[in-house]
Short mmCIF file of C-alpha atoms in Angstrom, two decimals:
data_model
loop_
_atom_site.label_atom_id
_atom_site.label_comp_id
_atom_site.label_asym_id
_atom_site.label_seq_id
_atom_site.Cartn_x
_atom_site.Cartn_y
_atom_site.Cartn_z
CA MET A 1 197.08 196.52 195.52
CA ALA A 2 196.12 200.17 194.12
CA ASP A 3 192.59 200.30 191.85
CA ALA A 4 194.34 200.74 188.75
CA PRO A 5 196.36 197.47 188.48
CA LEU A 6 192.85 195.87 189.68
CA ALA A 7 190.62 197.61 186.85
CA VAL A 8 193.18 196.63 184.15
CA ILE A 9 192.51 192.46 184.94
CA PHE A 10 189.29 192.83 186.25
CA VAL A 11 188.56 194.69 181.65
CA SER A 12 190.58 191.56 180.32
CA ALA A 13 188.96 189.26 183.03
CA ALA A 14 186.20 190.17 180.85
CA ALA A 15 187.28 190.36 177.76
CA VAL A 16 188.69 186.94 177.94
CA SER A 17 185.09 185.44 179.34
CA LEU A 18 183.17 186.81 176.74
CA ALA A 19 185.38 186.47 173.79
CA THR A 20 186.18 183.01 175.34
CA SER A 21 182.66 181.97 175.83
CA TRP A 22 182.02 182.55 172.20
CA LEU A 23 184.62 180.21 170.87
CA LEU A 24 182.87 177.94 174.31
CA VAL A 25 179.03 178.69 172.62
CA SER A 26 179.83 177.35 169.37
CA ARG A 27 182.20 173.79 170.26
CA LEU A 28 178.77 172.67 172.74
CA GLU A 29 176.31 173.05 169.58
CA ARG A 30 178.58 171.39 167.56
CA ILE A 31 179.00 168.63 170.79
CA GLY A 32 175.10 169.16 170.60
CA ALA A 33 174.33 168.49 166.84
CA ARG A 34 177.01 165.03 168.03
CA PHE A 35 174.63 163.01 170.19
CA GLY A 36 171.72 164.46 167.82
CA LEU A 37 169.95 167.57 169.61
CA SER A 38 167.01 169.19 168.39
CA GLU A 39 167.05 172.95 167.40
CA ALA A 40 165.55 173.96 170.54
CA LEU A 41 167.80 172.05 173.40
CA LEU A 42 170.55 173.11 171.09
CA GLY A 43 169.05 176.66 171.39
CA MET A 44 169.41 175.55 175.36
CA LEU A 45 172.63 174.30 175.10
CA ALA A 46 173.95 177.45 173.71
CA ALA A 47 172.03 179.54 176.57
CA LEU A 48 174.15 177.44 178.85
CA ALA A 49 177.70 178.65 177.70
CA ALA A 50 176.55 181.88 176.99
CA ASP A 51 175.18 182.41 180.36
CA ALA A 52 178.58 180.86 181.96
CA PRO A 53 180.25 184.44 182.91
CA GLU A 54 177.49 185.14 184.63
CA ILE A 55 176.96 181.86 186.63
CA THR A 56 180.52 181.57 187.51
CA ALA A 57 180.74 185.27 189.04
CA SER A 58 177.50 184.53 191.22
CA ALA A 59 178.76 181.42 192.09
CA THR A 60 182.35 182.80 192.82
CA ALA A 61 180.62 185.40 194.49
CA LEU A 62 178.10 183.12 196.87
CA ALA A 63 181.33 180.60 197.58
CA GLY A 64 183.16 184.12 199.06
CA HIS A 65 179.78 184.55 201.07
CA HIS A 66 179.08 188.22 198.90
CA ALA A 67 175.64 186.73 199.32
CA ARG A 68 173.83 190.45 197.21
CA ILE A 69 176.74 190.45 194.63
CA GLY A 70 176.35 186.54 193.09
CA ALA A 71 172.09 187.14 193.42
CA GLY A 72 172.07 190.13 191.82
CA VAL A 73 174.95 189.02 189.03
CA VAL A 74 172.39 186.40 188.20
CA ILE A 75 168.81 187.99 188.93
CA GLY A 76 170.27 191.86 187.60
CA SER A 77 171.33 189.88 184.33
CA ASN A 78 168.61 188.66 183.93
CA VAL A 79 166.37 192.46 184.38
CA PHE A 80 169.24 193.14 181.53
CA ASN A 81 168.67 190.58 179.18
CA LEU A 82 165.10 191.55 179.17
CA ALA A 83 166.07 194.93 178.05
CA ALA A 84 169.42 194.18 176.27
CA LEU A 85 168.34 191.35 173.52
CA LEU A 86 164.57 192.20 173.52
CA GLY A 87 164.19 195.51 173.98
CA LEU A 88 166.70 197.14 172.54
CA GLY A 89 166.38 194.16 169.42
CA ALA A 90 163.04 195.19 169.04
CA VAL A 91 164.21 199.11 168.61
CA VAL A 92 167.07 198.54 165.97
CA ALA A 93 164.82 195.27 163.90
CA GLY A 94 161.32 197.36 164.66
CA GLU A 95 159.91 194.70 165.07
CA ILE A 96 159.85 190.95 166.52
CA THR A 97 157.12 188.72 164.82
CA LEU A 98 156.95 186.05 167.86
CA HIS A 99 154.11 182.69 167.68
CA ARG A 100 151.45 183.13 170.45
CA ARG A 101 152.49 179.06 170.42
CA VAL A 102 156.20 180.02 171.43
CA ILE A 103 154.82 182.91 173.98
CA VAL A 104 152.98 180.95 176.01
CA LEU A 105 155.25 177.98 176.03
CA GLU A 106 158.02 179.67 176.22
CA GLY A 107 156.14 182.45 178.95
CA THR A 108 154.59 180.30 180.93
CA VAL A 109 157.93 178.78 182.07
CA ALA A 110 159.89 182.06 182.42
CA ILE A 111 156.82 182.82 184.99
CA LEU A 112 156.97 180.13 186.60
CA ILE A 113 161.26 180.37 187.65
CA ALA A 114 161.14 184.17 187.86
CA THR A 115 158.14 183.56 190.65
CA ILE A 116 160.30 180.70 192.52
CA CYS A 117 163.14 182.99 192.08
CA LEU A 118 161.33 185.53 194.37
CA GLY A 119 159.94 183.33 196.78
CA VAL A 120 163.67 182.28 197.39
CA VAL A 121 164.84 185.74 197.74
CA LEU A 122 162.04 186.59 199.98
CA GLY A 123 162.48 183.57 202.51
CA GLY A 124 159.62 182.35 201.75
CA ALA A 125 160.81 179.01 200.56
CA GLY A 126 164.68 177.71 200.77
CA PRO A 127 166.64 177.46 197.62
CA GLY A 128 166.72 173.28 198.16
CA VAL A 129 162.98 173.67 197.83
CA GLY A 130 163.93 176.34 195.19
CA LEU A 131 166.09 174.07 192.79
CA PHE A 132 163.84 171.49 193.07
CA ALA A 133 160.64 173.48 192.01
CA ALA A 134 163.10 174.64 188.78
CA VAL A 135 163.89 171.61 187.92
CA VAL A 136 160.05 170.27 188.24
CA VAL A 137 159.26 172.93 185.82
CA LEU A 138 162.78 172.93 183.46
CA ILE A 139 162.37 168.92 182.70
CA PRO A 140 158.61 168.63 181.23
CA TYR A 141 159.10 171.80 179.27
CA LEU A 142 163.54 169.81 177.89
CA ILE A 143 160.93 166.91 177.29
CA VAL A 144 158.76 169.10 175.33
CA SER A 145 161.71 170.18 173.27
CA GLY A 146 163.08 166.69 172.50
CA VAL A 147 160.93 164.60 171.58
CA SER A 148 158.08 163.79 169.01
CA PRO A 149 154.54 164.66 169.32
CA HIS A 150 153.59 160.60 168.81
CA ARG A 151 155.95 160.14 171.91
CA LEU A 152 154.94 163.06 174.28
CA GLY A 153 151.26 161.07 173.81
CA GLY A 154 153.46 157.93 174.93
CA LEU A 155 154.19 159.56 178.00
CA GLY A 156 150.37 160.35 178.63
CA VAL A 157 150.29 163.93 177.07
CA PRO A 158 146.80 164.33 175.89
CA SER A 159 147.00 164.30 172.79
CA ALA A 160 145.45 167.70 171.55
CA TRP A 161 147.58 169.05 174.38
CA ALA A 162 150.50 166.59 173.35
CA ARG A 163 149.60 168.37 169.11
CA TRP A 164 149.13 171.63 170.57
CA LEU A 165 153.30 171.57 172.76
CA SER A 166 154.41 170.21 169.37
CA GLU A 167 153.60 172.81 167.17
CA ALA A 168 154.25 175.29 169.47
CA VAL A 169 157.64 173.77 170.00
CA ILE A 170 157.87 173.09 165.47
CA GLU A 171 157.49 176.86 164.79
CA GLU A 172 159.90 177.70 167.40
CA GLU A 173 162.89 175.40 165.65
CA ARG A 174 161.91 176.74 162.44
CA GLU A 175 163.52 179.59 163.47
CA LEU A 176 166.20 178.52 165.37
CA GLU A 177 167.45 176.15 162.49
CA PRO A 178 168.88 179.08 160.38
CA ALA A 179 170.43 180.57 163.26
CA ILE A 180 171.86 177.26 164.78
CA HIS A 181 173.50 174.59 162.10
CA PRO A 182 176.25 173.25 163.58
CA SER A 183 178.79 170.83 161.95
CA GLN A 184 179.11 167.40 163.65
CA ALA A 185 181.83 168.21 166.61
CA ASP A 186 185.04 166.22 166.66
CA ALA A 187 188.03 165.20 169.45
CA ARG A 188 189.26 168.64 168.72
CA ASP A 189 186.00 170.08 169.92
CA VAL A 190 185.81 168.52 172.74
CA ILE A 191 189.24 169.87 174.05
CA VAL A 192 188.54 172.68 172.78
CA ALA A 193 185.39 173.30 174.94
CA VAL A 194 187.21 171.73 178.01
CA LEU A 195 189.77 174.22 177.47
CA ALA A 196 187.37 177.61 176.99
CA THR A 197 185.43 176.30 179.79
CA GLY A 198 188.32 175.97 182.17
CA VAL A 199 189.03 179.87 181.05
CA VAL A 200 185.64 181.27 181.04
CA VAL A 201 185.48 180.00 184.28
CA GLY A 202 188.67 181.74 185.52
CA ALA A 203 187.83 184.85 183.84
CA SER A 204 184.58 185.12 185.54
CA VAL A 205 186.44 184.33 188.86
CA ALA A 206 188.94 187.37 188.91
CA MET A 207 185.73 189.81 187.46
CA GLU A 208 184.03 188.82 190.71
CA LEU A 209 187.21 189.52 192.86
CA THR A 210 188.40 192.87 191.21
CA ALA A 211 185.02 193.96 191.33
CA SER A 212 184.42 192.99 195.33
CA THR A 213 187.27 194.21 196.09
CA LEU A 214 186.77 198.04 194.50
CA GLY A 215 183.44 197.77 195.60
CA ALA A 216 184.41 196.86 199.32
CA ARG A 217 187.13 200.02 198.81
CA HIS A 218 185.45 202.86 197.38
CA HIS A 219 182.09 202.10 199.73
CA VAL A 220 179.88 200.91 196.57
CA THR A 221 177.42 199.24 198.25
CA GLN A 222 177.80 194.66 196.50
CA ILE A 223 173.86 195.59 195.09
CA VAL A 224 175.44 197.84 193.03
CA ILE A 225 177.74 195.34 191.59
CA GLY A 226 176.02 192.67 191.56
CA GLY A 227 172.50 193.65 189.45
CA LEU A 228 174.46 196.61 187.82
CA VAL A 229 178.01 196.49 187.03
CA LEU A 230 178.98 192.12 187.05
CA ALA A 231 174.89 191.16 185.94
CA GLY A 232 175.67 194.14 182.72
CA VAL A 233 179.58 192.69 181.38
CA THR A 234 178.48 188.99 181.82
CA SER A 235 175.35 189.49 179.73
CA LEU A 236 177.31 190.90 176.99
CA PRO A 237 177.69 187.79 175.15
CA ASN A 238 173.67 186.97 174.80
CA ALA A 239 173.44 190.92 173.63
CA VAL A 240 174.72 190.64 170.88
CA SER A 241 173.71 187.00 169.28
CA ALA A 242 169.78 188.45 170.35
CA LEU A 243 171.13 191.41 168.40
CA TYR A 244 172.10 189.79 165.71
CA LEU A 245 168.84 187.23 165.65
CA ALA A 246 166.33 189.99 165.86
CA VAL A 247 167.71 192.46 162.84
CA ARG A 248 167.71 189.22 160.68
CA GLY A 249 164.18 188.52 161.86
CA ARG A 250 164.99 185.43 163.73
CA GLY A 251 161.92 186.59 166.78
CA ALA A 252 161.27 183.06 168.16
CA ALA A 253 165.19 182.34 168.29
CA THR A 254 165.95 185.70 170.22
CA LEU A 255 163.23 185.34 172.80
CA SER A 256 164.32 181.71 173.06
CA ILE A 257 167.75 183.30 173.75
CA ALA A 258 166.79 185.96 176.55
CA LEU A 259 164.21 183.18 178.76
CA ASN A 260 166.41 180.14 178.39
CA SER A 261 169.19 182.18 179.43
CA ASN A 262 167.55 183.72 182.20
CA ALA A 263 165.91 180.36 183.41
CA LEU A 264 169.39 179.18 183.44
CA ASN A 265 171.04 181.45 185.65
CA VAL A 266 168.19 181.17 188.27
CA THR A 267 168.57 177.23 188.50
CA ILE A 268 171.50 177.10 187.76
CA GLY A 269 174.03 180.48 189.54
CA LEU A 270 171.23 181.16 192.00
CA LEU A 271 169.57 178.08 193.62
CA LEU A 272 172.69 175.06 192.64
CA PRO A 273 175.38 177.44 194.47
CA GLY A 274 172.48 178.37 197.38
CA VAL A 275 172.21 174.99 198.59
CA LEU A 276 175.80 173.92 198.55
CA VAL A 277 176.81 177.88 200.13
CA GLY A 278 173.78 179.52 201.48
CA LEU A 279 172.57 182.53 200.04
CA GLY A 280 171.97 184.78 203.37
CA ALA A 281 169.53 186.85 204.83
CA PRO A 282 166.97 188.07 203.27
CA SER A 283 166.79 191.41 202.19
CA GLY A 284 165.32 194.12 201.04
CA GLN A 285 167.43 194.92 197.72
CA GLY A 286 167.41 191.35 196.86
CA THR A 287 163.73 191.66 196.78
CA LEU A 288 163.82 194.02 194.34
CA VAL A 289 165.83 193.06 192.05
CA ALA A 290 164.10 189.40 192.17
CA ALA A 291 160.27 191.82 191.98
CA TRP A 292 161.45 193.96 189.21
CA TYR A 293 162.75 190.90 186.85
CA LEU A 294 159.44 188.93 187.69
CA GLY A 295 157.67 192.12 186.85
CA LEU A 296 159.50 193.42 183.47
CA THR A 297 159.44 189.78 182.02
CA ALA A 298 155.20 189.18 182.62
CA VAL A 299 154.95 193.18 181.01
CA THR A 300 157.25 192.32 178.46
CA LEU A 301 155.18 188.72 177.72
CA ALA A 302 152.55 190.61 177.85
CA CYS A 303 153.29 192.94 175.29
CA ALA A 304 154.85 190.31 172.91
CA TYR A 305 151.15 188.42 173.27
CA ALA A 306 148.91 191.38 172.56
CA GLY A 307 150.80 192.47 169.61
CA ARG A 308 151.77 189.09 168.27
CA GLY A 309 155.29 190.24 168.89
CA LEU A 310 157.61 193.14 169.51
CA ARG A 311 157.19 196.92 167.93
CA ARG A 312 159.60 199.45 168.46
CA SER A 313 156.88 201.37 170.96
CA HIS A 314 157.09 197.54 173.28
CA GLY A 315 161.03 198.08 173.36
CA ALA A 316 160.92 201.17 174.20
CA LEU A 317 158.69 200.51 177.18
CA ILE A 318 160.82 197.17 177.99
CA ILE A 319 164.28 199.95 178.10
CA SER A 320 162.43 202.08 180.53
CA GLY A 321 161.75 199.22 182.16
CA TYR A 322 165.32 198.73 182.91
CA LEU A 323 166.06 202.06 183.65
CA ALA A 324 163.70 203.13 185.83
CA PHE A 325 165.17 199.82 187.77
CA VAL A 326 168.70 200.80 187.61
CA ALA A 327 167.52 204.30 189.42
CA ALA A 328 165.25 201.48 192.22
CA VAL A 329 168.80 199.80 193.03
CA LEU A 330 171.02 203.26 193.02
CA ILE A 331 168.28 205.35 195.41
CA ALA A 332 167.81 201.42 197.54
CA SER A 333 172.19 201.88 197.93
#
């Protein structure tokens, strides 16, 4: 097939995937509300739905033995998320105000997941060990996000810790509530969610296949296709929603979308498929992307904690870090 038809398929699939992911997010939020999920858990569910394009593209690449594309989509999109959701959000909004408890709670999970990701990419631990470690990190976070302070104490959490964790979740939910206010789902929402999932998966598979074919035909390395092209395109739904929240002063919601999206990308988009089909041999390019993801996450969180939020100068620094990442990937390729 000639280049032009492949390019048309890629652009069309990207447009369909991105548009349908919004529909999927809204319906899953309604389904979550039907089951009485907390605002924090609804936010996690929304992040998972918005991550469907990159997760599917990564899984398709790994199943097709394009390991560098698969890892690049997930990890590269995480670096892009930091720049587009938090960096650009701070520049456009002028400032993203954040509570320090929220930064510590969300940031601890983010750093641990990024560290696990780097360890797996380096080959120090297999994807199975990495997946187990990620689940060990995420399950307590989900429990904290979904239960009351009284029930936390009943689970054996010291009262001072339970109180601090609950206050962090409450501070986060105060900002998530205006951003996530779905009505309860009915049978039509379930049907639409199932159909939308199929469309997003199909379109994302088409994106990965056409991008990898075009890249191979024109001798573009897999890490560029995955880490820059597919990573950027598949992350746009999260970027748009985060900018919307940042401009309206919803700092905790913006931080939650960015970091939860990254954690889910690594766990479901990289480690889980890696257990099933493998991740390939460690490579310098993969290590570069994973190390940059961890480093930029640490810089972003350090700026946020020190300034009790992110200002324009912090946003510019984060964006500069992403531009340096693009340059490093191009040089390494």
